């Protein structure tokens, strides 16, 4: 399993937006499009697709980098693949791939246990 930049993978933009909607409140198509254009076109941000060994996409993780630290902006797993450790594997892969020593995330009450683990 590995991370690839979302523009480099065959995953449709509709699928990317669907996953992004899981991580964004009041997600409209316009809001999701704006996030992809405005947030993930900046030089200090990236959005990755997490793919398995068969090149099937399992979810996304987006972050903003500051030196060896990064803030997770968006993370989402395909609704049929949840509770299998994929979110944790995405974070582990991100830390290694980007050579990060610190990772932070702003979250709501519902997701705090995920990040605590």
PDB file of C-alpha atoms in Angstrom:
ATOM      1  CA  UNK A   1       0.000   0.000   0.000  1.00  0.00           C
ATOM      2  CA  UNK A   2       1.254   3.436  -0.866  1.00  0.00           C
ATOM      3  CA  UNK A   3       0.369   7.085  -1.248  1.00  0.00           C
ATOM      4  CA  UNK A   4       0.286   8.824  -4.647  1.00  0.00           C
ATOM      5  CA  UNK A   5      -0.554  12.428  -5.434  1.00  0.00           C
ATOM      6  CA  UNK A   6      -4.208  12.671  -6.364  1.00  0.00           C
ATOM      7  CA  UNK A   7      -3.487  14.256  -9.747  1.00  0.00           C
ATOM      8  CA  UNK A   8      -1.218  11.315 -10.637  1.00  0.00           C
ATOM      9  CA  UNK A   9      -3.725   8.526  -9.988  1.00  0.00           C
ATOM     10  CA  UNK A  10      -6.588   7.246 -12.110  1.00  0.00           C
ATOM     11  CA  UNK A  11      -9.116   7.856  -9.335  1.00  0.00           C
ATOM     12  CA  UNK A  12     -11.890  10.040 -10.699  1.00  0.00           C
ATOM     13  CA  UNK A  13     -12.276  13.576  -9.437  1.00  0.00           C
ATOM     14  CA  UNK A  14     -15.831  12.631  -8.429  1.00  0.00           C
ATOM     15  CA  UNK A  15     -14.453   9.905  -6.134  1.00  0.00           C
ATOM     16  CA  UNK A  16     -11.894  12.321  -4.679  1.00  0.00           C
ATOM     17  CA  UNK A  17     -14.686  14.813  -3.981  1.00  0.00           C
ATOM     18  CA  UNK A  18     -16.825  12.087  -2.396  1.00  0.00           C
ATOM     19  CA  UNK A  19     -14.046  11.182   0.040  1.00  0.00           C
ATOM     20  CA  UNK A  20     -13.251  14.832   0.655  1.00  0.00           C
ATOM     21  CA  UNK A  21     -16.920  15.402   1.536  1.00  0.00           C
ATOM     22  CA  UNK A  22     -16.512  12.946   4.452  1.00  0.00           C
ATOM     23  CA  UNK A  23     -13.916  15.314   5.949  1.00  0.00           C
ATOM     24  CA  UNK A  24     -15.642  18.634   5.175  1.00  0.00           C
ATOM     25  CA  UNK A  25     -18.697  20.069   6.861  1.00  0.00           C
ATOM     26  CA  UNK A  26     -21.585  21.244   4.657  1.00  0.00           C
ATOM     27  CA  UNK A  27     -19.860  19.886   1.572  1.00  0.00           C
ATOM     28  CA  UNK A  28     -21.255  21.211  -1.692  1.00  0.00           C
ATOM     29  CA  UNK A  29     -19.728  20.452  -5.063  1.00  0.00           C
ATOM     30  CA  UNK A  30     -18.629  24.084  -5.307  1.00  0.00           C
ATOM     31  CA  UNK A  31     -16.985  23.981  -1.869  1.00  0.00           C
ATOM     32  CA  UNK A  32     -15.149  20.739  -2.689  1.00  0.00           C
ATOM     33  CA  UNK A  33     -13.968  22.096  -6.041  1.00  0.00           C
ATOM     34  CA  UNK A  34     -12.721  25.246  -4.326  1.00  0.00           C
ATOM     35  CA  UNK A  35     -10.769  23.181  -1.788  1.00  0.00           C
ATOM     36  CA  UNK A  36      -9.095  21.207  -4.557  1.00  0.00           C
ATOM     37  CA  UNK A  37      -8.206  24.349  -6.498  1.00  0.00           C
ATOM     38  CA  UNK A  38      -7.420  26.805  -3.713  1.00  0.00           C
ATOM     39  CA  UNK A  39      -5.970  24.611  -0.978  1.00  0.00           C
ATOM     40  CA  UNK A  40      -4.234  21.840  -2.886  1.00  0.00           C
ATOM     41  CA  UNK A  41      -2.605  24.066  -5.498  1.00  0.00           C
ATOM     42  CA  UNK A  42      -0.422  25.749  -2.881  1.00  0.00           C
ATOM     43  CA  UNK A  43       3.233  24.732  -2.709  1.00  0.00           C
ATOM     44  CA  UNK A  44       3.067  23.730   0.958  1.00  0.00           C
ATOM     45  CA  UNK A  45       0.027  21.423   0.641  1.00  0.00           C
ATOM     46  CA  UNK A  46      -0.511  17.996  -0.886  1.00  0.00           C
ATOM     47  CA  UNK A  47      -3.422  15.632  -1.286  1.00  0.00           C
ATOM     48  CA  UNK A  48      -2.600  11.945  -1.586  1.00  0.00           C
ATOM     49  CA  UNK A  49      -4.684   8.937  -2.599  1.00  0.00           C
ATOM     50  CA  UNK A  50      -3.928   5.766  -0.631  1.00  0.00           C
ATOM     51  CA  UNK A  51      -3.836   2.759  -2.940  1.00  0.00           C
ATOM     52  CA  UNK A  52      -3.535  -0.947  -2.252  1.00  0.00           C
ATOM     53  CA  UNK A  53      -1.296  -3.462  -4.040  1.00  0.00           C
ATOM     54  CA  UNK A  54      -3.911  -3.899  -6.792  1.00  0.00           C
ATOM     55  CA  UNK A  55      -3.900  -0.119  -7.497  1.00  0.00           C
ATOM     56  CA  UNK A  56      -7.358   0.262  -5.948  1.00  0.00           C
ATOM     57  CA  UNK A  57      -7.909   3.562  -4.148  1.00  0.00           C
ATOM     58  CA  UNK A  58      -8.883   3.287  -0.481  1.00  0.00           C
ATOM     59  CA  UNK A  59      -8.985   6.890   0.725  1.00  0.00           C
ATOM     60  CA  UNK A  60      -7.293  10.280   0.810  1.00  0.00           C
ATOM     61  CA  UNK A  61      -5.079  12.297   3.117  1.00  0.00           C
ATOM     62  CA  UNK A  62      -4.290  15.971   2.662  1.00  0.00           C
ATOM     63  CA  UNK A  63      -1.867  18.070   4.663  1.00  0.00           C
ATOM     64  CA  UNK A  64      -0.044  21.362   4.965  1.00  0.00           C
ATOM     65  CA  UNK A  65       3.700  21.132   5.535  1.00  0.00           C
ATOM     66  CA  UNK A  66       5.874  23.382   7.682  1.00  0.00           C
ATOM     67  CA  UNK A  67       9.457  22.104   7.751  1.00  0.00           C
ATOM     68  CA  UNK A  68       9.461  18.623   9.261  1.00  0.00           C
ATOM     69  CA  UNK A  69       5.971  19.132  10.693  1.00  0.00           C
ATOM     70  CA  UNK A  70       2.596  18.947   9.012  1.00  0.00           C
ATOM     71  CA  UNK A  71      -1.051  19.535   9.813  1.00  0.00           C
ATOM     72  CA  UNK A  72      -3.570  17.042   8.490  1.00  0.00           C
ATOM     73  CA  UNK A  73      -6.207  19.049   6.651  1.00  0.00           C
ATOM     74  CA  UNK A  74      -8.374  16.179   5.385  1.00  0.00           C
ATOM     75  CA  UNK A  75      -8.402  12.418   5.872  1.00  0.00           C
ATOM     76  CA  UNK A  76     -11.073  10.004   4.692  1.00  0.00           C
ATOM     77  CA  UNK A  77     -11.406   6.300   4.009  1.00  0.00           C
ATOM     78  CA  UNK A  78     -13.790   4.643   1.571  1.00  0.00           C
ATOM     79  CA  UNK A  79     -16.976   3.904   3.494  1.00  0.00           C
ATOM     80  CA  UNK A  80     -16.700   0.166   2.657  1.00  0.00           C
ATOM     81  CA  UNK A  81     -13.122  -0.071   3.944  1.00  0.00           C
ATOM     82  CA  UNK A  82     -13.439   1.618   7.329  1.00  0.00           C
ATOM     83  CA  UNK A  83     -12.369   0.108  10.651  1.00  0.00           C
ATOM     84  CA  UNK A  84      -9.565  -1.874   8.992  1.00  0.00           C
ATOM     85  CA  UNK A  85      -6.626   0.313  10.037  1.00  0.00           C
ATOM     86  CA  UNK A  86      -6.406   2.179   6.722  1.00  0.00           C
ATOM     87  CA  UNK A  87      -6.480   5.635   8.324  1.00  0.00           C
ATOM     88  CA  UNK A  88      -3.606   4.675  10.593  1.00  0.00           C
ATOM     89  CA  UNK A  89      -1.641   3.234   7.646  1.00  0.00           C
ATOM     90  CA  UNK A  90      -2.185   6.442   5.664  1.00  0.00           C
ATOM     91  CA  UNK A  91      -0.743   8.466   8.538  1.00  0.00           C
ATOM     92  CA  UNK A  92       2.217   6.090   8.938  1.00  0.00           C
ATOM     93  CA  UNK A  93       2.918   6.222   5.185  1.00  0.00           C
ATOM     94  CA  UNK A  94       2.661  10.010   5.180  1.00  0.00           C
ATOM     95  CA  UNK A  95       5.170  10.325   8.027  1.00  0.00           C
ATOM     96  CA  UNK A  96       7.680   8.126   6.180  1.00  0.00           C
ATOM     97  CA  UNK A  97       7.105   9.429   2.651  1.00  0.00           C
ATOM     98  CA  UNK A  98       7.357  13.085   3.636  1.00  0.00           C
ATOM     99  CA  UNK A  99      10.052  12.531   6.305  1.00  0.00           C
ATOM    100  CA  UNK A 100       7.916  14.209   8.968  1.00  0.00           C
ATOM    101  CA  UNK A 101       8.714  14.235  12.674  1.00  0.00           C
ATOM    102  CA  UNK A 102       5.506  15.868  13.890  1.00  0.00           C
ATOM    103  CA  UNK A 103       1.906  15.662  12.759  1.00  0.00           C
ATOM    104  CA  UNK A 104      -1.046  17.655  14.082  1.00  0.00           C
ATOM    105  CA  UNK A 105      -4.748  17.764  13.293  1.00  0.00           C
ATOM    106  CA  UNK A 106      -7.638  19.996  14.248  1.00  0.00           C
ATOM    107  CA  UNK A 107     -10.665  17.829  14.819  1.00  0.00           C
ATOM    108  CA  UNK A 108     -14.126  17.571  16.269  1.00  0.00           C
ATOM    109  CA  UNK A 109     -15.273  15.504  19.241  1.00  0.00           C
ATOM    110  CA  UNK A 110     -16.321  12.537  17.046  1.00  0.00           C
ATOM    111  CA  UNK A 111     -12.835  12.015  15.571  1.00  0.00           C
ATOM    112  CA  UNK A 112     -10.663  12.723  18.585  1.00  0.00           C
ATOM    113  CA  UNK A 113     -10.298   9.020  19.532  1.00  0.00           C
ATOM    114  CA  UNK A 114      -9.042   8.185  16.024  1.00  0.00           C
ATOM    115  CA  UNK A 115      -6.244  10.733  16.335  1.00  0.00           C
ATOM    116  CA  UNK A 116      -5.492   9.790  19.929  1.00  0.00           C
ATOM    117  CA  UNK A 117      -4.776   6.200  18.841  1.00  0.00           C
TER     118      UNK A 117
END
